[in-house]
Coordinates of C-alpha atoms and ligand atoms in Angstrom, one line a residue:
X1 CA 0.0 0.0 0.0
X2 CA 0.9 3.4 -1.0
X3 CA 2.1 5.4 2.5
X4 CA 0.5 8.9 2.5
X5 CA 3.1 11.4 3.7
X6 CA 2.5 14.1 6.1
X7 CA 4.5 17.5 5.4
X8 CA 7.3 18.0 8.0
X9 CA 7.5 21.5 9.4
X10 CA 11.0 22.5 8.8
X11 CA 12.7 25.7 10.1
X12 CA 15.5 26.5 7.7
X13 CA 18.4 29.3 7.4
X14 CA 17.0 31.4 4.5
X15 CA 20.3 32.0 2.6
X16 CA 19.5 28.2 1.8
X17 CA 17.4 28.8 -1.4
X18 CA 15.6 31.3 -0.3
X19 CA 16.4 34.8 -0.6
X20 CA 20.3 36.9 -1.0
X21 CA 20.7 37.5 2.4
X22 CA 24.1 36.5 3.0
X23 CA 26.1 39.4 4.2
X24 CA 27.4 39.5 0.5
X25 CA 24.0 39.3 -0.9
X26 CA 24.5 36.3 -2.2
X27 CA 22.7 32.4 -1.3
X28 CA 23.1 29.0 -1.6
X29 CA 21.5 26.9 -4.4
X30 CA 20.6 23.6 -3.0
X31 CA 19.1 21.3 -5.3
X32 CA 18.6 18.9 -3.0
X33 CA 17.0 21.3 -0.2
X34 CA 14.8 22.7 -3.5
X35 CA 13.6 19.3 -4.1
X36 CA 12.5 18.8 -0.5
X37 CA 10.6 21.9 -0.8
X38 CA 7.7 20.2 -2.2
X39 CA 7.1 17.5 0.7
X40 CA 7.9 19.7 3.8
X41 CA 6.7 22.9 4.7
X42 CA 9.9 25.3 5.4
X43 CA 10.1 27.9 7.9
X44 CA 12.7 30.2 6.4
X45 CA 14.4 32.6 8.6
X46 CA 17.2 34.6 8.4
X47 CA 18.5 35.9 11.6
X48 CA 20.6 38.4 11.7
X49 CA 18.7 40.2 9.3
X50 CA 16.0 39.8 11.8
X51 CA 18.2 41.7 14.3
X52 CA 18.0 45.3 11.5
X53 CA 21.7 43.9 9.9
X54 CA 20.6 43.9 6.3
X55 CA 22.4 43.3 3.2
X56 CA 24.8 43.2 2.3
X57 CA 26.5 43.9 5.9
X58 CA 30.1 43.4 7.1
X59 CA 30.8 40.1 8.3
X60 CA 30.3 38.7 11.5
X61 CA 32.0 36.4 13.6
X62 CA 32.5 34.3 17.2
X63 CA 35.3 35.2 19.3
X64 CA 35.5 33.8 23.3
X65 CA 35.0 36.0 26.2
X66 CA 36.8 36.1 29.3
X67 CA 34.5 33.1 31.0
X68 CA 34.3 31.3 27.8
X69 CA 31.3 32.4 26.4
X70 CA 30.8 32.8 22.7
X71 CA 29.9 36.6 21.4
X72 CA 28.8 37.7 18.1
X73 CA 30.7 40.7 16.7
X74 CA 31.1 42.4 13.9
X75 CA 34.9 43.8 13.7
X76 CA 34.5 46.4 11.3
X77 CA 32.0 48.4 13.1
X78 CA 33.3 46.9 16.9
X79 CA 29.9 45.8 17.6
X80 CA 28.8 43.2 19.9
X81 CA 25.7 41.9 18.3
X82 CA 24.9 38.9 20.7
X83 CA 22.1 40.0 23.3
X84 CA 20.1 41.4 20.1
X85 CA 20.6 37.5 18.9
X86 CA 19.3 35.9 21.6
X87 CA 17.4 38.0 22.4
X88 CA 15.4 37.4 18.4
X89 CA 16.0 33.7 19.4
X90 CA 14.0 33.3 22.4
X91 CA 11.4 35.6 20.5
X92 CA 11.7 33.1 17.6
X93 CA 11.4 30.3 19.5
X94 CA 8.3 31.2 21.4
X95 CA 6.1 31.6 18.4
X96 CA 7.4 28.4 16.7
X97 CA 5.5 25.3 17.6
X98 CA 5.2 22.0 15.8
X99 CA 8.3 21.7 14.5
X100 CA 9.9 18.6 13.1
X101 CA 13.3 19.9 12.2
X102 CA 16.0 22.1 11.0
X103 CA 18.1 22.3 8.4
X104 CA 20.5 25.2 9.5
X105 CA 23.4 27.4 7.3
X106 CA 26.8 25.3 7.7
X107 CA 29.9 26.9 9.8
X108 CA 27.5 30.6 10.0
X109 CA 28.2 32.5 13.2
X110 CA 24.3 32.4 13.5
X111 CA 23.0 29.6 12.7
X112 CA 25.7 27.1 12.1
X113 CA 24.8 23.7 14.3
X114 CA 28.5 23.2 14.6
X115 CA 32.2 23.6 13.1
X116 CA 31.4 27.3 13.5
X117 CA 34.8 28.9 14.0
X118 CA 35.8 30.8 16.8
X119 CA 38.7 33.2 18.0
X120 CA 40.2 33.0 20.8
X121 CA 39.6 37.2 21.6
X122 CA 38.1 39.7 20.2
X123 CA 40.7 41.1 18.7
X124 CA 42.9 37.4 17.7
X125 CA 43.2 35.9 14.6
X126 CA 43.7 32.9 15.9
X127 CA 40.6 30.6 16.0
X128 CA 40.3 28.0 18.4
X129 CA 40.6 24.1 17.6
X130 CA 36.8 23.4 19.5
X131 CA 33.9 23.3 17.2
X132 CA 31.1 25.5 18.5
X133 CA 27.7 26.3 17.2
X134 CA 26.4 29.7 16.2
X135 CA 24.2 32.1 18.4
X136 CA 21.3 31.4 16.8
X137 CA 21.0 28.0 17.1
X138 CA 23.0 28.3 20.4
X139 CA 19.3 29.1 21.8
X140 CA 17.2 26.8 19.7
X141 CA 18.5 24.1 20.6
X142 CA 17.7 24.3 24.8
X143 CA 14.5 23.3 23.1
X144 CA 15.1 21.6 20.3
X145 CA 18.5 19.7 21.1
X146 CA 17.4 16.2 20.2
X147 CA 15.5 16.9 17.4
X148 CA 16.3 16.5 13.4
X149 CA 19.1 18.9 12.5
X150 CA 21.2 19.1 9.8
X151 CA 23.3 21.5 7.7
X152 CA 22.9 21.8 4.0
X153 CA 26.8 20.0 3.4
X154 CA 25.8 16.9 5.5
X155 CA 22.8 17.0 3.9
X156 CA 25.1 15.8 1.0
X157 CA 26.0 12.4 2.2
X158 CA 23.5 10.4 1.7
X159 CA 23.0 7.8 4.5
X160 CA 23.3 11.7 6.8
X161 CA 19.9 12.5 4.6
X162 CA 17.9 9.3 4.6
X163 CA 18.9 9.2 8.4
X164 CA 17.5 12.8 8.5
X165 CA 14.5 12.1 6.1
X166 CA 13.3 8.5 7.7
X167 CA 13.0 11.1 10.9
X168 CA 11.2 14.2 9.9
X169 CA 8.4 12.3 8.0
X170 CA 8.1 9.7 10.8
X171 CA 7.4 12.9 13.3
X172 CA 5.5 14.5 11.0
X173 CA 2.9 11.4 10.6
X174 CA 3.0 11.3 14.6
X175 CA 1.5 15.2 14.6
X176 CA -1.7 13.7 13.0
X177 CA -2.7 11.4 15.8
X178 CA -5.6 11.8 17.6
X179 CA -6.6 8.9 19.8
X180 CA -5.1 5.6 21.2
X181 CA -6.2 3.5 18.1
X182 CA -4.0 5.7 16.2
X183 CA -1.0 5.4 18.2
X184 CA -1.3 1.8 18.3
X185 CA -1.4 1.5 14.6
X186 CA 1.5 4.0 14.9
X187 CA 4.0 1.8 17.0
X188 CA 2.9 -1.0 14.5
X189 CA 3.8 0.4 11.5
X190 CA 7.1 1.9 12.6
X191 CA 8.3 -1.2 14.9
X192 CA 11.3 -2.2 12.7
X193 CA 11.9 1.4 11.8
X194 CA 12.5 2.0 15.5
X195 CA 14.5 -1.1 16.1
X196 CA 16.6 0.5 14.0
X197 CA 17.7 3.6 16.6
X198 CA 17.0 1.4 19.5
X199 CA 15.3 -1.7 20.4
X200 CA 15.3 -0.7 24.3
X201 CA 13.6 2.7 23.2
X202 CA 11.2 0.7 21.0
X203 CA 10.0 -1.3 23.6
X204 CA 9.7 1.4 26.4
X205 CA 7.1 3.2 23.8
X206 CA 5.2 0.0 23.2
X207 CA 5.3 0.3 27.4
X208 CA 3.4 3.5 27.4
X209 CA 0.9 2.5 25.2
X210 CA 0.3 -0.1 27.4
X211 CA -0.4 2.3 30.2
X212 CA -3.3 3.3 28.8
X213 CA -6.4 3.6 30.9
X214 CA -8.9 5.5 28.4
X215 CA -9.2 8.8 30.0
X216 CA -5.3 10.1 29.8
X217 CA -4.5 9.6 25.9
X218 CA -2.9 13.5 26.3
X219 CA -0.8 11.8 29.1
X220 CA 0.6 9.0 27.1
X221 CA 0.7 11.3 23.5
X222 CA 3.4 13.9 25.8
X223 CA 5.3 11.3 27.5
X224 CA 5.3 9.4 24.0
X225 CA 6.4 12.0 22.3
X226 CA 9.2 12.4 24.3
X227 CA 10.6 8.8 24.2
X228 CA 10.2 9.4 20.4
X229 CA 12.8 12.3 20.0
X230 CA 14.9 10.6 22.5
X231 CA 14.6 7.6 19.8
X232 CA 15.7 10.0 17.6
X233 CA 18.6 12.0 19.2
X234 CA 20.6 9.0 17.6
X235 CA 21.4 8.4 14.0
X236 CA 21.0 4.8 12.7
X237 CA 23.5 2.5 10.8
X238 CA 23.7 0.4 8.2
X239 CA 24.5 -2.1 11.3
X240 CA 21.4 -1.2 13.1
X241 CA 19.9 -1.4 9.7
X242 CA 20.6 -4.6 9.0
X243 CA 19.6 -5.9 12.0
X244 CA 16.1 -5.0 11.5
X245 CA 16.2 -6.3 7.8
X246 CA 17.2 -9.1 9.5
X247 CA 14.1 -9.5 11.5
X248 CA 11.8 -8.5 8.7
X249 CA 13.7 -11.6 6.6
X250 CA 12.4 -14.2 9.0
X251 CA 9.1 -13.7 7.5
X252 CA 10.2 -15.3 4.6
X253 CA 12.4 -17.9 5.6
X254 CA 9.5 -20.1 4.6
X255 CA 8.9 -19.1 1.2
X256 CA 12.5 -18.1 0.1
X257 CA 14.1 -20.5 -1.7
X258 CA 17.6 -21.4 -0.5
X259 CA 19.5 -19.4 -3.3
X260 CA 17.3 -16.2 -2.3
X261 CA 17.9 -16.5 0.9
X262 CA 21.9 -16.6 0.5
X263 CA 21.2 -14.3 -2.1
X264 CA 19.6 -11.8 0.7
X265 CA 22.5 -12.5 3.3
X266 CA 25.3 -11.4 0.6
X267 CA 23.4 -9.0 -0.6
X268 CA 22.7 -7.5 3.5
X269 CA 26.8 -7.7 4.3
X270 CA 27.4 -5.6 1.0
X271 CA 24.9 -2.9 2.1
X272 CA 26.6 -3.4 6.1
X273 CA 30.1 -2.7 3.9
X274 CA 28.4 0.3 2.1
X275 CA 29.1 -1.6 -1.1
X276 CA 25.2 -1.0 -1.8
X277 CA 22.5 1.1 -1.0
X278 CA 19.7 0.8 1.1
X279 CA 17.0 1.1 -1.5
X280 CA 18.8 -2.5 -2.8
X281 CA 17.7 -4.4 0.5
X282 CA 14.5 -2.6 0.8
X283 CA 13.3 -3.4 -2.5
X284 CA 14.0 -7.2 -2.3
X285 CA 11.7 -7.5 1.6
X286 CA 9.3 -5.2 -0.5
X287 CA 9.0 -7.9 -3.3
X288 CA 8.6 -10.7 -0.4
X289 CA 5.9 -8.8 1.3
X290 CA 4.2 -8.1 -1.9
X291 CA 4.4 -11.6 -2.8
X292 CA 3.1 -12.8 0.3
X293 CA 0.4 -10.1 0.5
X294 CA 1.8 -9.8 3.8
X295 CA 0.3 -6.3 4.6
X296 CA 2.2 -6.3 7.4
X297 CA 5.5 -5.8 6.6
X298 CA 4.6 -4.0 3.1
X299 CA 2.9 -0.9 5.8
X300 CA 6.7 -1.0 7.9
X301 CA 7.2 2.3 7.1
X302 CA 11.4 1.1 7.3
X303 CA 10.7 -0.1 3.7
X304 CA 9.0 3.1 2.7
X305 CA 10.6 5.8 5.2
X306 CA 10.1 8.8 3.0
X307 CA 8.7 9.8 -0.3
X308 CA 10.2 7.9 -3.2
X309 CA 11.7 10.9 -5.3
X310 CA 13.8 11.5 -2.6
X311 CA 15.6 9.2 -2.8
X312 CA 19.2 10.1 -4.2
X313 CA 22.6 8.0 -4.1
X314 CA 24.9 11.0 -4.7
X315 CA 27.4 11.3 -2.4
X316 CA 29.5 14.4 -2.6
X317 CA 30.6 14.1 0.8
X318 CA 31.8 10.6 1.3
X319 CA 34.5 11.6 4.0
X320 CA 31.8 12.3 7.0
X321 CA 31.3 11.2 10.2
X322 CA 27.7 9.7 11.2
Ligands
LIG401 S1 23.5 31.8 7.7 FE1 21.7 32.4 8.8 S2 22.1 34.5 9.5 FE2 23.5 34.0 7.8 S3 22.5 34.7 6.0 FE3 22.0 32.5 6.2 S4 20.1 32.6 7.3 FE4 21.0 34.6 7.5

């Protein structure tokens, strides 16, 4: 069956696509972020041209302060610009609700989720070997630590963006519930997908559920919600991956003939080595399930975690850490 997709609600740094607002009036063209556009519905916001800096400005940047902290200056006109930041951030943050995620500006003193570069004073030119995160998202993230975020360059690899994707689509789905049948049907259909974060996790929200006593579904929805980002605050692998493919697999055992079934398991430690891509393995369980009208396993929305013309195997990042 066909998965409907709810649009994700994604704040992003409008340089990215959106508008020349780059201190040297210039953006980024992301095809892939212009792709997404039409199966998310972006938040764009820009800022430091929130905070009256328009464009184009002089640059800004991070330097330390004498306990530490980061500030946001602007060296040619020896301003300090980081109160008015935080201050748009707290702003920012209190009339944004529903979110999903963020896809944020890479290495900008504002919004930059990390690798931002800092100096060491105010006045050094020597930056210091930490990575830090901008102002901006400094703020965000006391709320919004363990959700989806990414930059637009890890964006690029693409195990970094199904990770990303299999997330904000999953959370977006969980926005629409509205009683306990729903959630149920919920855990169900994202059981394997779940398994592969965290099987502990996985079972603790099947736990809640089960705690449900048919007057305190707004009880069980908030504490759900938060096992579900915690789920989330990790990225999988193609180990944890695997694992669950594993367990879809055993459905089959019966009905696979011997050669498919060592054809599966070579095929499963070539996507484990990254020798192919995860839309290889899918497709053979999806075949199985069809087979087997096993409705089941075709609904596991780990075989169908985002829309299909997403998917992408360009990599023009390969050297990045997950
Ligand atoms: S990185 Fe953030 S602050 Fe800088 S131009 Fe882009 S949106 Fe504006």
């Amino acid at each position: 069956m066909e998965r409907i997709f709810s649009k994700p609600n994604i704040v992003i740094s409008k340089c990215l696509n959106f508008d020349n607002c780059r201190y040297n009036w210039d953006k980024i063209n992301d095809d892939f972020l212009l792709k997404l556009w039409k199966y998310v519905n972006y938040i764009p916001v820009c800022p430091e041209v929130e905070i009256w800096l328009w464009t184009p400005r002089m640059p800004l940047r991070l330097h330390l302060d004498d306990k530490e902290n980061t500030r946001l200056y602007q060296p040619s006109s020896k301003t300090d610009f980081t109160e008015k930041m935080k201050k748009f951030s707290i702003d920012f943050l209190s009339k944004t609700e529903n979110t999903d995620g963020f896809i944020m500006k890479n290495r900008s003193p504002s919004c930059g989720i990390w690798d931002v570069k800092v100096y060491n004073k105010i006045d050094s030119h020597v930056s210091t070997q930490r990575s830090w995160s901008g102002i901006f998202w400094d703020e965000i993230r006391q709320e919004y630590r363990w959700y989806p975020t990414e930059d637009e360059w890890r964006l690029k690899n693409f195990r970094i963006r199904e990770d990303f994707l299999s997330k904000i689509f999953c959370l977006a789905d969980f926005k629409e519930l509205q009683d306990i049948k729903a959630l149920i049907d919920f855990q169900a259909k994202n059981k394997y997908l779940f398994m592969a974060y965290n099987q502990n996790t996985q079972k603790e929200l099947w736990r809640i559920i089960a705690s449900y006593n048919k007057d305190n579904f707004d009880e069980i929805y908030s504490e759900y919600k938060d096992w579900l980002i915690t789920l989330f605050s990790t990225r999988n692998s193609t180990k944890k991956l695997s694992n669950a493919y594993m367990h879809i697999f055993w459905y089959f055992k019966e009905s696979c003939t011997k050669e498919e079934k060592e054809f599966f398991l070579e095929s499963l430690d070539m996507f484990k080595d990254d020798r192919i891509p995860n839309s290889s393995v899918i497709n053979m369980l999806k075949i199985w399930a069809l087979r087997d009208k096993n409705d089941y396993i075709i609904n596991q929305t780990i075989l169908n975690p985002f829309p299909k013309e997403l998917i992408e195997l360009s990599n023009s990042w390969k050297s990045l850490k997950l």
